[in-house]
mmCIF file of C-alpha atoms and ligand atoms in Angstrom:
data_model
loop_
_atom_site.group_PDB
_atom_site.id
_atom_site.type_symbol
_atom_site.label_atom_id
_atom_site.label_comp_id
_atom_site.label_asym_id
_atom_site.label_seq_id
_atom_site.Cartn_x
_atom_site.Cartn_y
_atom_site.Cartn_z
ATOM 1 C CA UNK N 1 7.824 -8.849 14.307
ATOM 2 C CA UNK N 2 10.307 -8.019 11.991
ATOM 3 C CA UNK N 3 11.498 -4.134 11.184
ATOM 4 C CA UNK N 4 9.551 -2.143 9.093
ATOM 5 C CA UNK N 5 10.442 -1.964 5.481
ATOM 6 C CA UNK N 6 9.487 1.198 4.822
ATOM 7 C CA UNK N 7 9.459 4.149 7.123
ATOM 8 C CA UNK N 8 7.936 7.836 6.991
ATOM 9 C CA UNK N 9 7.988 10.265 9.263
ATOM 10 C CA UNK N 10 6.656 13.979 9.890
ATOM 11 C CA UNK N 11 7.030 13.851 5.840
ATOM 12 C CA UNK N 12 5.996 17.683 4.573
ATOM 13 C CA UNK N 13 5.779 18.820 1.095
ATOM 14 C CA UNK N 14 4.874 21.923 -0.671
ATOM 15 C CA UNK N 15 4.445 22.852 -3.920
ATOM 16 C CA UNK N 16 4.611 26.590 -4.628
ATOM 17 C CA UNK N 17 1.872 27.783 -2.773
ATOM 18 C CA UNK N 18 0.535 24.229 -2.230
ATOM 19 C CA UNK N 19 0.276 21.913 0.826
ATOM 20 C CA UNK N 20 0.597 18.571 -0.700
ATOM 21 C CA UNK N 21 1.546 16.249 2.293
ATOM 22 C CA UNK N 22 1.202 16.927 5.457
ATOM 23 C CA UNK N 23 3.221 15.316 8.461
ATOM 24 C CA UNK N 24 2.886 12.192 7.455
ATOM 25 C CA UNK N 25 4.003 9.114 9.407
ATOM 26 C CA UNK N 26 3.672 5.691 8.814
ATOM 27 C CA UNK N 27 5.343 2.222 8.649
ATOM 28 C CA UNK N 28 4.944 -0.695 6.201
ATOM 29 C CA UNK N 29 5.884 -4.209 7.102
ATOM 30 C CA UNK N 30 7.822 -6.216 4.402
ATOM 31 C CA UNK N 31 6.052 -8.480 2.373
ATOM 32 C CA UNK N 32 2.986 -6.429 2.452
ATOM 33 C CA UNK N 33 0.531 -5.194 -0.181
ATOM 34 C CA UNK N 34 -0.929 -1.570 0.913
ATOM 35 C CA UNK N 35 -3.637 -0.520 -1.327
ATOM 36 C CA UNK N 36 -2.912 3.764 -1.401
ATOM 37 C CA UNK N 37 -6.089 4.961 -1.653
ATOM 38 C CA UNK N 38 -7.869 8.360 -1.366
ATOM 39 C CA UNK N 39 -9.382 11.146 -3.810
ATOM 40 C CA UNK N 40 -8.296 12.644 -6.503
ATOM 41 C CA UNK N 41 -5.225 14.986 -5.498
ATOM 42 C CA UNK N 42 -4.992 13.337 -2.350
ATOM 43 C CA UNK N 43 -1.000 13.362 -1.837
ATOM 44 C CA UNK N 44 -0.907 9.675 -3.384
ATOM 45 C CA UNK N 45 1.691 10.328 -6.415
ATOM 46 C CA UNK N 46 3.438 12.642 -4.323
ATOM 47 C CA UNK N 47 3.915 10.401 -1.541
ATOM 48 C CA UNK N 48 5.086 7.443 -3.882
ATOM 49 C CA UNK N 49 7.865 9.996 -5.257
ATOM 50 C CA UNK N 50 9.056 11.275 -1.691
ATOM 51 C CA UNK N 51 9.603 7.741 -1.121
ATOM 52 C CA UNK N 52 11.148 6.729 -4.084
ATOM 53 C CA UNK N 53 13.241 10.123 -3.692
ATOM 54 C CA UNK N 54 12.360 11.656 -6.771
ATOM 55 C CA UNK N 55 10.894 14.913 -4.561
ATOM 56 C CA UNK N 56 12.701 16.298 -1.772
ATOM 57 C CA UNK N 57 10.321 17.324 0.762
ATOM 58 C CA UNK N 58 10.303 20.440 3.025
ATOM 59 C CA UNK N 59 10.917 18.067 6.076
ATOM 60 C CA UNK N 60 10.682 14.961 7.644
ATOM 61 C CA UNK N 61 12.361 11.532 6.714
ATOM 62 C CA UNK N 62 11.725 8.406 4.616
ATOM 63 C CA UNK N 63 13.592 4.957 5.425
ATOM 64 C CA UNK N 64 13.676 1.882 3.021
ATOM 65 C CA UNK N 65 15.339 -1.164 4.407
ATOM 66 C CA UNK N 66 16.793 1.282 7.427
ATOM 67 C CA UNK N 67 18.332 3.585 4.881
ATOM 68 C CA UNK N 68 17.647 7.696 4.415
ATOM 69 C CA UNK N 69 16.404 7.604 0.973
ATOM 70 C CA UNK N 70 17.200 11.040 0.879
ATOM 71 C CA UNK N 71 20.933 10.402 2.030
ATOM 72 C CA UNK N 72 21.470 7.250 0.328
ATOM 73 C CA UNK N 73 19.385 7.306 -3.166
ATOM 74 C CA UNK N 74 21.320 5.244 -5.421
ATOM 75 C CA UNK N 75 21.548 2.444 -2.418
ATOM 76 C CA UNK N 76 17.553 2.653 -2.112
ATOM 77 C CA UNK N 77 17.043 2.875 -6.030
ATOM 78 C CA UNK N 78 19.114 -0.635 -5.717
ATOM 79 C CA UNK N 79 16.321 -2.229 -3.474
ATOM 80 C CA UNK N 80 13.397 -0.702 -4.936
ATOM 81 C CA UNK N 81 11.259 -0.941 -8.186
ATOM 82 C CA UNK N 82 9.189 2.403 -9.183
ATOM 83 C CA UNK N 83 6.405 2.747 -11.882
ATOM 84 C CA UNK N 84 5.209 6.455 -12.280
ATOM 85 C CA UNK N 85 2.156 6.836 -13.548
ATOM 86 C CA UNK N 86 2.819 7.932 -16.750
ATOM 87 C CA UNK N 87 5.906 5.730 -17.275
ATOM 88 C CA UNK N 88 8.033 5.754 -20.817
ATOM 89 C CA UNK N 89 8.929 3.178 -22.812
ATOM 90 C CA UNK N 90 11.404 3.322 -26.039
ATOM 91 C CA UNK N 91 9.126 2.328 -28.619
ATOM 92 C CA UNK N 92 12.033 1.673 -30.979
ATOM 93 C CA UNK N 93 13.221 -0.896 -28.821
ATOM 94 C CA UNK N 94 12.193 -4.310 -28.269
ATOM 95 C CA UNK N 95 11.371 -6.280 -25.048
ATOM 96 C CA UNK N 96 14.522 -7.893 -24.809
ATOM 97 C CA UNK N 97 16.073 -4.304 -25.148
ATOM 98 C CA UNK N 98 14.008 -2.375 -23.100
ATOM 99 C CA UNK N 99 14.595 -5.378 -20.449
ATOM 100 C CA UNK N 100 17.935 -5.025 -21.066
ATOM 101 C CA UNK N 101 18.869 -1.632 -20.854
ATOM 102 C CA UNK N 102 16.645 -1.233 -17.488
ATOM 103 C CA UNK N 103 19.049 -4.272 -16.187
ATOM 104 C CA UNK N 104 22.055 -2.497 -17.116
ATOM 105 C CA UNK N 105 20.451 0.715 -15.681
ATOM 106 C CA UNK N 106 20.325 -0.870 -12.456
ATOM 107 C CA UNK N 107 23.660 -1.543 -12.580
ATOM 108 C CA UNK N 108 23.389 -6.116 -13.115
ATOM 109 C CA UNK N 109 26.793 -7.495 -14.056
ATOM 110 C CA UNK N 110 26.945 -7.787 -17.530
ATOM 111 C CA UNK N 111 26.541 -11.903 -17.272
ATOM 112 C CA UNK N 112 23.779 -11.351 -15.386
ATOM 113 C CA UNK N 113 21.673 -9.151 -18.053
ATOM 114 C CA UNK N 114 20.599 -12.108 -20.155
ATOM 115 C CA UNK N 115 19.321 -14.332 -17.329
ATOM 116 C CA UNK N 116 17.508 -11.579 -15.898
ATOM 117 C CA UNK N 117 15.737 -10.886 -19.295
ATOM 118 C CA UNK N 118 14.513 -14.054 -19.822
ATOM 119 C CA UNK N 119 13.032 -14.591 -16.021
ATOM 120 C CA UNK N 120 11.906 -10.812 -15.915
ATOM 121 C CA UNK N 121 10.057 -11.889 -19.593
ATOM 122 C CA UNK N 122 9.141 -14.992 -18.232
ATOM 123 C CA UNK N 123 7.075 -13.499 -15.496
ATOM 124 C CA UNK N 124 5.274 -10.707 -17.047
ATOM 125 C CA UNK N 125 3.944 -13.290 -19.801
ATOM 126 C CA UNK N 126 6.507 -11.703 -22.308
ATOM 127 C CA UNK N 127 8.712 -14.005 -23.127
ATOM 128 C CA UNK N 128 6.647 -15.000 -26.750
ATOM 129 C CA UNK N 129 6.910 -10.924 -27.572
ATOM 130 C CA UNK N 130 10.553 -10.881 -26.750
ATOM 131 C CA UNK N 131 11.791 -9.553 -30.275
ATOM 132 C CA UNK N 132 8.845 -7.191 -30.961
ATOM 133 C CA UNK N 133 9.057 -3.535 -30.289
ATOM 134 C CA UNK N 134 7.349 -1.905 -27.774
ATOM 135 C CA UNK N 135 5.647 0.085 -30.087
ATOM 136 C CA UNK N 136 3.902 -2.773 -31.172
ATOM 137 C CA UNK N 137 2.648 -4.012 -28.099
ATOM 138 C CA UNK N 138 -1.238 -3.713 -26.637
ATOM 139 C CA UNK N 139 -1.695 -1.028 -23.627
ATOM 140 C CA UNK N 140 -2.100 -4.101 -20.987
ATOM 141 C CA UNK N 141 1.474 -5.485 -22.730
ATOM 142 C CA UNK N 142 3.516 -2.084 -22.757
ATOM 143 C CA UNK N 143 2.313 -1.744 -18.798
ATOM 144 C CA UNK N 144 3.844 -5.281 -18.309
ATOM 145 C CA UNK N 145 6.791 -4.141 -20.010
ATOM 146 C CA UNK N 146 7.203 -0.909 -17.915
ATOM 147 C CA UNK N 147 6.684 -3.208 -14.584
ATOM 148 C CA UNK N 148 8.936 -5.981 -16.194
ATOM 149 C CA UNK N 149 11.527 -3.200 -16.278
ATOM 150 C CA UNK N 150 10.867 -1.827 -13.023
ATOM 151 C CA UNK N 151 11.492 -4.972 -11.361
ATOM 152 C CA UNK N 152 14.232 -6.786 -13.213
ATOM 153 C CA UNK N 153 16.758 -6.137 -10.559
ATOM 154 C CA UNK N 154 14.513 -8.328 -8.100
ATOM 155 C CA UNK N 155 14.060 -5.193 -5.776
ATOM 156 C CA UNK N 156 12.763 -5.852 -2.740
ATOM 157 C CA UNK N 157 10.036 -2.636 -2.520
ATOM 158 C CA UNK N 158 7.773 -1.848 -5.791
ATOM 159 C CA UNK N 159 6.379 1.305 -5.600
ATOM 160 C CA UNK N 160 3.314 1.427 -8.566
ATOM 161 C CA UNK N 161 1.302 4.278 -9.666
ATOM 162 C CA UNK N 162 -1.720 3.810 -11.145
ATOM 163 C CA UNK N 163 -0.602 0.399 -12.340
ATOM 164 C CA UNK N 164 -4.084 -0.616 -13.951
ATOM 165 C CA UNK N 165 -5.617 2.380 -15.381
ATOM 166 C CA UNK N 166 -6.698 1.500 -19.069
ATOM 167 C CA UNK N 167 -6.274 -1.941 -18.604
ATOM 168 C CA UNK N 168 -9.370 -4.507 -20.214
ATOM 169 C CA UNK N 169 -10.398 -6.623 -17.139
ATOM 170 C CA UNK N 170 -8.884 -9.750 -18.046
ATOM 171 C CA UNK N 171 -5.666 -7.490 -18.332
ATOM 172 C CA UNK N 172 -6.389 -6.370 -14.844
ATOM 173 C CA UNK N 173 -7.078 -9.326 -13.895
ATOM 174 C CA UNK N 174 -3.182 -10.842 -15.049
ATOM 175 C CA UNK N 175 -1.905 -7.770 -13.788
ATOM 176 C CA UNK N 176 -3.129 -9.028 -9.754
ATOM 177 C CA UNK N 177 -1.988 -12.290 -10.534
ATOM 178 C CA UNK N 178 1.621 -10.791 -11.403
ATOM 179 C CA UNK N 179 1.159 -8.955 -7.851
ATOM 180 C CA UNK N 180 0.078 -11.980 -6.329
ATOM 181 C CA UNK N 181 3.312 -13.810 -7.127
ATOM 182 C CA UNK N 182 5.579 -11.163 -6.565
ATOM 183 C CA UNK N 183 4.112 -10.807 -3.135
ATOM 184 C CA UNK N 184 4.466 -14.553 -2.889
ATOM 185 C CA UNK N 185 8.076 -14.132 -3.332
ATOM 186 C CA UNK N 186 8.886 -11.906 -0.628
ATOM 187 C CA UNK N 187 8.581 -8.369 -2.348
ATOM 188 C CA UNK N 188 6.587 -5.374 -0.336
ATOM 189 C CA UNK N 189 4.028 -3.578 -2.323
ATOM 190 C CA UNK N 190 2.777 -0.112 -2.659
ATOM 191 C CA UNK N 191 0.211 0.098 -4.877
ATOM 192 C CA UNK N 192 -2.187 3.459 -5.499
ATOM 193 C CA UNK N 193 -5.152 2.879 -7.530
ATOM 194 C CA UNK N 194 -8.926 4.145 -8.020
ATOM 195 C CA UNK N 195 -10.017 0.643 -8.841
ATOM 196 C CA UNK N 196 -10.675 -0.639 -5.900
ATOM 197 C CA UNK N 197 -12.369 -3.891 -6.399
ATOM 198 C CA UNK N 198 -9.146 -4.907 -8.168
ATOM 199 C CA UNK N 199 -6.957 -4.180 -5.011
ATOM 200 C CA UNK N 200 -8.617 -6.156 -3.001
ATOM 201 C CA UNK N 201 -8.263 -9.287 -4.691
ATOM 202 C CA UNK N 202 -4.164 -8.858 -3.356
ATOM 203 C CA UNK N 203 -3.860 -6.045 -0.942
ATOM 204 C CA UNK N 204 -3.288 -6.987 2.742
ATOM 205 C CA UNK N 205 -3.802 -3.445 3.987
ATOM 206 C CA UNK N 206 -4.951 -0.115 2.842
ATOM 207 C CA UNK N 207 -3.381 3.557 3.701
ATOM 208 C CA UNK N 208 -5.497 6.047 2.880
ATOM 209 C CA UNK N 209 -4.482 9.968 2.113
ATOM 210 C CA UNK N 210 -7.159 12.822 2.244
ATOM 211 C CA UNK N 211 -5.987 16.180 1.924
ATOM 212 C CA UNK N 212 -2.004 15.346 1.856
ATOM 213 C CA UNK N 213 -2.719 13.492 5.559
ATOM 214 C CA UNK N 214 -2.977 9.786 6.623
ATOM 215 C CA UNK N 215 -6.721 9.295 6.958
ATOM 216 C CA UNK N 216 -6.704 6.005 7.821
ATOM 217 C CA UNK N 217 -3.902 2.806 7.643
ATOM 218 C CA UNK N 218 -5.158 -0.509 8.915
ATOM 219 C CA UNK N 219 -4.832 -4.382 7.933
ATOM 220 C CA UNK N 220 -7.849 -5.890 5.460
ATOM 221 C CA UNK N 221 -9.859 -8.073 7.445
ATOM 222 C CA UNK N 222 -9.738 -10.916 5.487
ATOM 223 C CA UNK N 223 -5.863 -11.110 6.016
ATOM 224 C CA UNK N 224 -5.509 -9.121 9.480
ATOM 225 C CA UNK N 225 -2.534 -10.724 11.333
ATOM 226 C CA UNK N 226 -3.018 -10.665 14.905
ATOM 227 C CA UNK N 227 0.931 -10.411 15.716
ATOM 228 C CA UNK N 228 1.025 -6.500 13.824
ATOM 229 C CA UNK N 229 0.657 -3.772 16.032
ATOM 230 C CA UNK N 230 1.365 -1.193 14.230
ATOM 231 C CA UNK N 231 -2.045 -0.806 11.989
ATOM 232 C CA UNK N 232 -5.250 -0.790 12.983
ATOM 233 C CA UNK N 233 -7.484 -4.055 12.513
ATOM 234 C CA UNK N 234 -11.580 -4.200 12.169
ATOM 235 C CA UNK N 235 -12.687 -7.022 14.679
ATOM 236 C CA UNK N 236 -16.618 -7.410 15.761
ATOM 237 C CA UNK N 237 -17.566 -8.323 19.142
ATOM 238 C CA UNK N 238 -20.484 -9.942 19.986
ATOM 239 C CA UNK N 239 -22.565 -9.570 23.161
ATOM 240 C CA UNK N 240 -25.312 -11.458 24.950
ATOM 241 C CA UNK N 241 -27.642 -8.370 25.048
ATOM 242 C CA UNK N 242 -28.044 -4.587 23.304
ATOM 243 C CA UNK N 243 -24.204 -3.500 22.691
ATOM 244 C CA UNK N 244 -25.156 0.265 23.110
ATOM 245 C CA UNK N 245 -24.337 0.179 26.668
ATOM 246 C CA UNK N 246 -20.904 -1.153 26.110
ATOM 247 C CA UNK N 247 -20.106 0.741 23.426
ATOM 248 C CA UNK N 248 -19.211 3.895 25.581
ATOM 249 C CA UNK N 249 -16.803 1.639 27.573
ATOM 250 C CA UNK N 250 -15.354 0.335 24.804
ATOM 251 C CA UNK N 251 -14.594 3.479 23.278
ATOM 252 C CA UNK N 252 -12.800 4.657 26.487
ATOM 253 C CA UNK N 253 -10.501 0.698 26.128
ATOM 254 C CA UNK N 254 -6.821 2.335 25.009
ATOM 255 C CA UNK N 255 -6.325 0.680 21.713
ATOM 256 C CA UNK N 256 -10.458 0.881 20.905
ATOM 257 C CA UNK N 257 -12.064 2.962 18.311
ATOM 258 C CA UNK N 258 -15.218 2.300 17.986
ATOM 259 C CA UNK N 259 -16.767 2.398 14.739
ATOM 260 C CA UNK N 260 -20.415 0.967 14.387
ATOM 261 C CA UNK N 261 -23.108 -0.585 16.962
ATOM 262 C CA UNK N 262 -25.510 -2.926 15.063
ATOM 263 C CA UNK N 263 -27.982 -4.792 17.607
ATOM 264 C CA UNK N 264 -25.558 -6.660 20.046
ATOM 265 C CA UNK N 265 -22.739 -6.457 18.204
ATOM 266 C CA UNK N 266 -19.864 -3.144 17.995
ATOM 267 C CA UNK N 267 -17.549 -3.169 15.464
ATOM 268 C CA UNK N 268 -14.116 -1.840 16.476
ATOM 269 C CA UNK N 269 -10.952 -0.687 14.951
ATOM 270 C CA UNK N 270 -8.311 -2.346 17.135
ATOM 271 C CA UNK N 271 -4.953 -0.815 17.708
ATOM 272 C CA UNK N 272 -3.046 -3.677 19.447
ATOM 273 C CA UNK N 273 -1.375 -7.511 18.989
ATOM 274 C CA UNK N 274 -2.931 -10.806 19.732
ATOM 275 C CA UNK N 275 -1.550 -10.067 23.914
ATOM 276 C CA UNK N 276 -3.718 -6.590 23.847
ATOM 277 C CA UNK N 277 -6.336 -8.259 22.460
ATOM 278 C CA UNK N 278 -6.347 -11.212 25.207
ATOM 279 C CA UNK N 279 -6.436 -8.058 27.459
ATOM 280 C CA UNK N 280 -9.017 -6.103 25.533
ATOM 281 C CA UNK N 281 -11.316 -9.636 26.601
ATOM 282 C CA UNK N 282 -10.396 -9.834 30.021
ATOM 283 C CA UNK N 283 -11.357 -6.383 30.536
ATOM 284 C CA UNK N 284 -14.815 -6.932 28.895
ATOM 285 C CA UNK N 285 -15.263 -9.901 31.591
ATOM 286 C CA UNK N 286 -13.952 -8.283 34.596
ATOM 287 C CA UNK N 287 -16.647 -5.287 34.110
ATOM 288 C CA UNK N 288 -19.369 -7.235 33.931
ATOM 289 C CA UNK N 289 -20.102 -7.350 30.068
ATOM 290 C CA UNK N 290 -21.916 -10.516 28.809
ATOM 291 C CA UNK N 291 -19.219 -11.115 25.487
ATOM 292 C CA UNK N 292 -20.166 -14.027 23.069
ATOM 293 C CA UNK N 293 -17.160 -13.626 20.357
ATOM 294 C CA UNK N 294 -14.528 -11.462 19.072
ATOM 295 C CA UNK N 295 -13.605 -12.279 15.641
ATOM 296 C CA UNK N 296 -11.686 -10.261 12.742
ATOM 297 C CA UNK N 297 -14.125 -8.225 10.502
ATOM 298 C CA UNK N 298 -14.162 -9.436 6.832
ATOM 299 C CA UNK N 299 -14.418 -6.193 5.588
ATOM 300 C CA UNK N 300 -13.602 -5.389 1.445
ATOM 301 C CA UNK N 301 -11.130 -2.573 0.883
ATOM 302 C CA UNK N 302 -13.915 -0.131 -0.406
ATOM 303 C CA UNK N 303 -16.403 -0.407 2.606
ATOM 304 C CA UNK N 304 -13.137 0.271 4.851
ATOM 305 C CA UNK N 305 -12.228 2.819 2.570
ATOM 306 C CA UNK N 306 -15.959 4.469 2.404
ATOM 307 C CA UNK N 307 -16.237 4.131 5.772
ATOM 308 C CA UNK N 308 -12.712 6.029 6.936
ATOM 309 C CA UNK N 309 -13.591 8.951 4.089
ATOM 310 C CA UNK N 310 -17.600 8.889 5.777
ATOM 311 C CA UNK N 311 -16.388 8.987 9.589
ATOM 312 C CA UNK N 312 -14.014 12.325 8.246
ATOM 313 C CA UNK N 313 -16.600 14.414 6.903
ATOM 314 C CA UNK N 314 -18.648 13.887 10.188
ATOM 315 C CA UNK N 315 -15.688 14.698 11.720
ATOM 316 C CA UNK N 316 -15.581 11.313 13.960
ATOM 317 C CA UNK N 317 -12.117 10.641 15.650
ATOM 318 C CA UNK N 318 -9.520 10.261 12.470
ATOM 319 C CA UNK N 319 -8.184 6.513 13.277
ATOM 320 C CA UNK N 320 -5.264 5.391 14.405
ATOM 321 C CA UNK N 321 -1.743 5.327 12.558
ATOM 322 C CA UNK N 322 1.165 3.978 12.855
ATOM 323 C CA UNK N 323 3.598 5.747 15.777
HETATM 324 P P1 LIG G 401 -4.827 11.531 -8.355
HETATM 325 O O1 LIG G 401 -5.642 10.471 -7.695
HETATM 326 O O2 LIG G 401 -5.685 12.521 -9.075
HETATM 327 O O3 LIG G 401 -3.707 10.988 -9.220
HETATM 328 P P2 LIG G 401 -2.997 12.106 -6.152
HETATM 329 O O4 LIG G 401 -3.607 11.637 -4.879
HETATM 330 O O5 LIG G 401 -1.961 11.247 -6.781
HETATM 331 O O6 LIG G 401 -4.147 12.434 -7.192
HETATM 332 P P3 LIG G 401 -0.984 14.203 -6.241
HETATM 333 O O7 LIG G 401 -0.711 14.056 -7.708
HETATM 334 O O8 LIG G 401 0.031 13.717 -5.288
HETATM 335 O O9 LIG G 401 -2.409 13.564 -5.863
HETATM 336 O O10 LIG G 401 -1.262 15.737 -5.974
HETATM 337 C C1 LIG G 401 -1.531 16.219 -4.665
HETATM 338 C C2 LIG G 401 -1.885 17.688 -4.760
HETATM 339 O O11 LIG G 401 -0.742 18.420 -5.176
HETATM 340 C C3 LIG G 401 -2.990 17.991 -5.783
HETATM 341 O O12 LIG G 401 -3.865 18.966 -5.222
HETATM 342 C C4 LIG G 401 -2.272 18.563 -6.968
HETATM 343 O O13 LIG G 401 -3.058 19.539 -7.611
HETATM 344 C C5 LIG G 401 -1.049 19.221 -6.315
HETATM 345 N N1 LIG G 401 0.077 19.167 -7.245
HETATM 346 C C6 LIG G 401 0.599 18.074 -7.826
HETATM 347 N N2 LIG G 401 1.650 18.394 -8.613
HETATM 348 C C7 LIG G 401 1.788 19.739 -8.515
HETATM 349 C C8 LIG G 401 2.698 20.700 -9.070
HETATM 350 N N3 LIG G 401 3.686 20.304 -9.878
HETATM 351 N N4 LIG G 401 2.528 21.997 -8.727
HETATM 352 C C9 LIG G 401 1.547 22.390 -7.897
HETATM 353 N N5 LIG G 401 0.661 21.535 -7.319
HETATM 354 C C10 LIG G 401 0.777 20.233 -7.624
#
């Protein structure tokens, strides 16, 4: 498995008098898409500026690509894309320019600018607005402009904040395909949003914040690789009779959490690689419990997301992180 792309750990921050994250760890694996999800005042914005390094945080330390982005801004700024969530355009300049002066920002050779305005244009569906000022363009249009510019120096993180509020849905809809590609092309993605129907169609995990703490980071079932280890997937195992006997035995399993018995079948969150998982079934033989299947839970972003916010409140076992 390749090194983690981006890397948090113990982060703390406080505003004055506030608590806003809380010893946060985690790891992201490159070429991701983690949905950041969680309520209102959560520790999601905050988060996405520690790691851009726009906050400095009372302690702990965030790593992009291996590098301190607390040591070594400018060299992490150089690999990463950022959108705030109330990003600013220059309405008095047009695409080209806006392109422009964000690739010259970034520091692109000067015979590089041009190239990198037309592809940037090309890809964000610009390239017929090229000449007309930003001013002038639709909502859904000025937020392709403000990604087009936080991404024409082909970084290889893209932190966004709130990338689709106000958008129409066939907007949205453009926007995931944009995400889709970029994904496609190697880029890791960090995306918060509220809307999460619309993350689903491209995330491949979700982290979710409560309270300025990881509630809950795990792999989407519909695309949970079995060679990560380091976030928790959903997998349902099936037995030959009533699974509420098992379920206490599988809860006591080292990387098991379970999460729901339904009939004969338990639903687990599962800590551990394809090898653990060969383990996890060998262990279910050798003691004697009848197991039909064990296959990867399809489950949408907002049941797992429900689900992790539901098992807090009754104040179930919070799941497992990333070490
Ligand atoms: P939302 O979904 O509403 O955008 P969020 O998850 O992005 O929320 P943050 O904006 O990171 O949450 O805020 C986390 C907490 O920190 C909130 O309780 C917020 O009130 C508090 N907070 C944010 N900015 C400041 C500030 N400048 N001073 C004091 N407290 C702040």
């Amino acid at each position: 498995m390749s090194p983690p792309i981006i890397e948090v750990f113990d982060l703390t921050f406080d505003y004055p008098g506030f608590r806003a994250l809380n010893s946060v760890r985690l790891s992201i694996q490159p070429g991701t898409v983690t949905a950041l999800v969680g309520p209102n005042g959560a520790g999601k914005t905050t988060l996405l500026r520690c790691i851009a390094a726009l906050e400095t945080p009372l302690s702990g330390t965030v790593r992009v690509a291996g590098l301190d982005v607390y040591e070594h801004p400018r060299a992490v700024h150089r690999l990463m894309g950022y959108l705030s969530d109330n990003f600013g355009l220059y309405s008095d300049l047009t695409v080209a320019q806006g392109l422009a002066y964000a690739a010259r920002s970034q520091g692109l050779p000067t015979a590089a600018v041009a190239p990198a305005v037309h592809t940037t244009a090309q890809r964000m569906g610009l390239d017929d607005k090229l000449h007309h000022l930003a001013s002038t363009l639709s909502r859904g249009q000025r937020q392709r402009l403000a990604i087009g510019q936080a991404i024409i120096h082909t970084p290889q993180v893209l932190l966004l904040d709130e990338p689709a509020s106000g958008l129409d849905p066939e907007a949205r809809s453009a926007l995931a395909s944009v995400f889709k590609v970029l994904q496609a092309q190697g880029m890791t993605l960090l995306v918060s949003s509220h809307i999460l129907a619309e993350l689903d169609e491209y995330s491949t995990h979700m982290l979710a914040l409560n309270q300025g703490r990881v509630l809950e980071h795990r792999a989407l079932g519909h695309s949970a690789p079995a060679t990560h280890d380091t976030v928790e997937r959903s997998l349902r195992l099936e037995f030959v009779a009533d699974a509420a006997s098992v379920a206490p035995w599988l809860q006591a399993q080292a990387p098991v959490r379970v999460i729901e018995v339904h009939g004969n079948a338990v639903e687990i969150g599962f800590f551990g690689n394809a090898t653990a998982q060969a383990a996890l079934v060998r262990a279910c033989v050798t003691a004697g419990h009848s197991l039909v299947t064990i296959s990867p839970l399809a489950e949408n972003l907002q049941q797992s997301y429900l689900k992790s916010l539901a098992a807090q409140r009754a104040g179930q076992q919070p799941a497992r992180t990333p070490a």
